[in-house]
XYZ file of C-alpha atoms in Angstrom:
250
model
C -12.791 -3.258 17.594
C -16.245 -4.822 17.092
C -15.543 -7.870 14.920
C -19.212 -8.470 13.731
C -20.617 -9.429 10.342
C -20.348 -5.878 8.997
C -16.671 -5.620 10.063
C -15.833 -8.910 8.302
C -17.684 -7.979 5.115
C -15.673 -4.741 4.844
C -12.428 -6.479 6.028
C -12.595 -9.284 3.496
C -13.261 -6.770 0.675
C -10.350 -4.596 1.860
C -7.976 -7.547 2.135
C -8.891 -8.869 -1.327
C -8.368 -5.462 -2.981
C -4.891 -5.133 -1.389
C -3.967 -8.769 -2.093
C -5.048 -8.726 -5.731
C -3.233 -5.436 -6.250
C -0.048 -6.710 -4.641
C -0.177 -10.001 -6.507
C -0.793 -8.681 -9.985
C -0.983 -4.939 -10.353
C 2.133 -3.444 -8.729
C 0.448 -2.818 -5.402
C -0.765 0.510 -6.700
C -4.385 0.044 -5.534
C -3.562 -1.715 -2.289
C -3.701 1.496 -0.332
C -7.504 1.481 -0.637
C -7.613 -1.204 2.054
C -6.787 0.948 5.128
C -9.256 3.807 4.207
C -11.931 1.147 3.616
C -11.273 -0.530 6.978
C -11.166 2.859 8.724
C -14.949 3.135 7.977
C -15.634 0.428 10.600
C -12.706 0.767 13.046
C -10.362 3.525 14.242
C -7.806 4.505 11.529
C -4.796 3.438 13.667
C -6.487 0.102 14.255
C -7.140 -0.277 10.550
C -3.524 0.436 9.657
C -2.230 -1.866 12.352
C -4.629 -4.655 11.395
C -3.539 -4.584 7.764
C 0.227 -4.823 8.324
C 0.562 -8.520 9.215
C -1.719 -9.338 6.347
C 0.363 -7.328 3.920
C 3.383 -9.213 5.192
C 1.623 -12.530 4.424
C 0.874 -11.180 0.917
C 4.522 -10.130 0.504
C 5.815 -13.607 1.307
C 3.315 -15.140 -1.105
C 4.318 -12.787 -3.891
C 8.113 -13.085 -3.334
C 8.114 -16.756 -4.231
C 6.421 -16.022 -7.608
C 8.542 -12.996 -8.609
C 11.856 -14.081 -7.045
C 14.898 -12.282 -8.607
C 12.830 -10.915 -11.463
C 13.099 -7.380 -10.028
C 15.353 -4.463 -11.009
C 17.757 -4.549 -8.017
C 19.165 -1.062 -8.828
C 15.775 0.555 -8.690
C 14.574 -1.508 -5.723
C 17.686 -0.594 -3.737
C 17.246 3.128 -4.252
C 13.599 3.024 -3.087
C 14.432 0.793 -0.099
C 17.153 3.158 1.023
C 14.775 6.135 1.109
C 11.947 4.098 2.725
C 13.920 3.936 5.984
C 13.793 7.711 6.495
C 10.097 7.811 5.432
C 9.189 5.116 7.986
C 10.933 7.081 10.765
C 9.064 10.252 9.886
C 5.767 8.288 9.809
C 6.435 6.887 13.198
C 6.984 10.348 14.726
C 3.823 11.566 13.039
C 1.708 8.767 14.492
C 3.182 9.311 17.968
C 1.993 12.929 18.264
C -1.219 13.192 16.182
C -4.805 12.577 17.427
C -7.238 9.954 16.039
C -9.027 12.655 14.056
C -5.664 13.895 12.749
C -4.888 10.353 11.567
C -8.310 10.011 10.027
C -7.843 13.368 8.234
C -4.404 12.254 6.847
C -5.651 8.877 5.731
C -8.581 10.370 3.982
C -6.542 13.161 2.577
C -3.930 10.819 1.200
C -6.632 8.695 -0.359
C -8.218 11.721 -2.150
C -4.817 13.029 -3.110
C -3.911 9.772 -4.854
C -7.277 9.771 -6.659
C -6.412 13.201 -7.977
C -2.914 11.901 -8.818
C -4.366 9.003 -10.693
C -6.738 11.239 -12.722
C -3.923 13.724 -13.532
C -1.626 10.915 -14.733
C -4.211 9.146 -16.851
C -5.184 12.409 -18.527
C -1.574 13.232 -19.258
C -1.431 16.291 -16.935
C 1.302 14.629 -14.846
C 4.007 12.439 -16.301
C 6.886 10.675 -14.576
C 9.891 12.473 -15.837
C 13.034 10.790 -17.197
C 14.904 13.096 -14.808
C 13.589 10.919 -11.955
C 15.928 8.200 -13.106
C 18.882 9.417 -10.913
C 19.805 7.691 -7.669
C 18.764 10.781 -5.627
C 15.274 10.791 -7.069
C 14.943 7.029 -6.358
C 15.832 7.762 -2.635
C 13.510 10.753 -2.526
C 10.461 8.898 -3.866
C 11.391 5.953 -1.588
C 11.230 8.319 1.379
C 7.837 9.611 0.280
C 6.640 6.033 -0.248
C 7.952 5.093 3.190
C 6.018 7.865 4.940
C 2.726 7.294 3.099
C 3.131 3.474 3.565
C 3.550 3.934 7.277
C 0.490 6.192 7.780
C -1.980 4.377 5.459
C -0.121 1.614 3.495
C -0.233 3.998 0.515
C 3.346 3.723 -0.823
C 2.389 2.526 -4.301
C 1.815 5.936 -6.062
C 4.979 7.608 -4.931
C 7.038 4.570 -5.853
C 5.436 4.582 -9.294
C 6.603 8.168 -9.916
C 10.130 6.709 -9.850
C 9.516 3.209 -11.391
C 7.280 4.312 -14.306
C 10.057 6.447 -15.813
C 12.169 3.332 -16.195
C 11.933 1.014 -19.120
C 10.670 -1.932 -17.069
C 8.353 -4.586 -18.520
C 5.181 -5.481 -16.700
C 6.636 -8.409 -14.719
C 9.863 -6.621 -13.839
C 7.937 -3.611 -12.586
C 5.644 -5.863 -10.479
C 8.623 -7.827 -9.026
C 10.409 -4.589 -8.086
C 7.355 -3.345 -6.092
C 7.097 -6.766 -4.393
C 10.653 -6.670 -3.015
C 10.509 -2.932 -2.124
C 7.274 -3.240 -0.175
C 8.320 -6.485 1.474
C 11.183 -4.373 2.884
C 9.139 -1.347 3.918
C 6.494 -3.574 5.728
C 9.314 -5.436 7.544
C 10.816 -2.260 8.971
C 7.374 -0.819 9.851
C 6.584 -3.797 12.094
C 8.677 -2.927 15.173
C 7.453 0.697 15.101
C 3.801 -0.460 14.926
C 4.534 -2.737 17.854
C 6.065 0.120 19.966
C 3.117 2.379 19.099
C 0.652 -0.302 20.387
C -1.027 -0.832 17.110
C -1.277 -4.640 17.602
C -3.586 -6.338 20.078
C -4.623 -9.896 20.891
C -7.945 -9.273 19.183
C -6.291 -7.895 15.995
C -4.023 -11.030 16.067
C -7.070 -13.320 16.072
C -8.681 -11.336 13.272
C -5.355 -11.633 11.348
C -5.431 -15.391 11.623
C -8.936 -15.553 10.257
C -8.160 -13.231 7.263
C -4.745 -14.662 6.476
C -6.205 -17.299 4.020
C -8.113 -14.441 2.321
C -4.766 -12.592 1.873
C -3.055 -15.618 0.316
C -6.057 -16.332 -1.938
C -6.134 -12.676 -3.084
C -2.414 -12.707 -4.035
C -2.905 -15.909 -6.103
C -5.890 -14.314 -7.756
C -3.720 -11.231 -8.550
C -0.935 -13.387 -10.035
C -3.558 -15.065 -12.230
C -5.136 -11.622 -13.203
C -1.694 -10.205 -13.959
C -1.643 -12.237 -17.111
C -5.317 -12.069 -18.078
C -7.157 -9.023 -16.791
C -6.740 -5.482 -18.084
C -5.394 -3.351 -15.276
C -7.627 -0.472 -16.145
C -10.824 -2.309 -15.037
C -9.370 -3.139 -11.678
C -8.074 0.384 -11.025
C -11.243 2.080 -12.080
C -13.237 0.181 -9.385
C -10.563 0.727 -6.812
C -10.181 4.451 -7.258
C -13.973 4.839 -7.129
C -14.003 3.130 -3.740
C -11.061 5.124 -2.640
C -12.792 8.459 -3.510
C -15.848 7.444 -1.541
C -14.026 6.237 1.544
C -11.490 9.113 1.504
C -14.357 11.667 1.407
C -16.127 9.942 4.280
C -12.962 9.944 6.403
C -12.217 13.550 5.793
C -15.846 14.543 6.551
C -15.768 12.534 9.819
C -12.457 14.153 10.914
C -13.743 17.675 10.290
C -17.084 17.124 11.960
């Protein structure tokens, strides 16, 4: 990992996007951080570098949204996330760097397509997703995509958006669910060697950016239209995802 000026410019932007999203917009755009970072470091390094910062963001957000979540919905997602994390750990163990790059880029492009389909009304979260089984299923999908590229927001939204949750209750439910998934991911990342002394030093430098971003997100939650934030984020995601897929295939 070459921690030069270019790296820190990209890393600060990535951390701010993730933190603002987690603090105020349901975490749904936070998965742009890993693909963005993967432009300047190896994908596995990017994913490993982001996890401690995401955990700092989780702790910051938990205090604000404490007990405002829907525990029934959060519990279903959290149960499924365990299986998804286990599947993600097995995937990372056996796949090459280019395979990880291809998956991270593919997931990024897939969720851009998912966002377009949902905003145009081609794909709608069904009320049928309200059962406990669907909550566990989407939790498992979120656990897997969260493990490989911190991209658990869109699958979780397929379950949560069918519920009649207000903006703050929805946000609080994502905060507790992703606090849990990041916590159980940590020992697997450690076993896979995704943390280094250098990444720990970088985490210490970027931790204040993570806290500031969450606080900005909490402020923006009340004042800024989500559509503006998501348009910019999904544009960046489309560009970075395309670059990662191109690099993996060439």
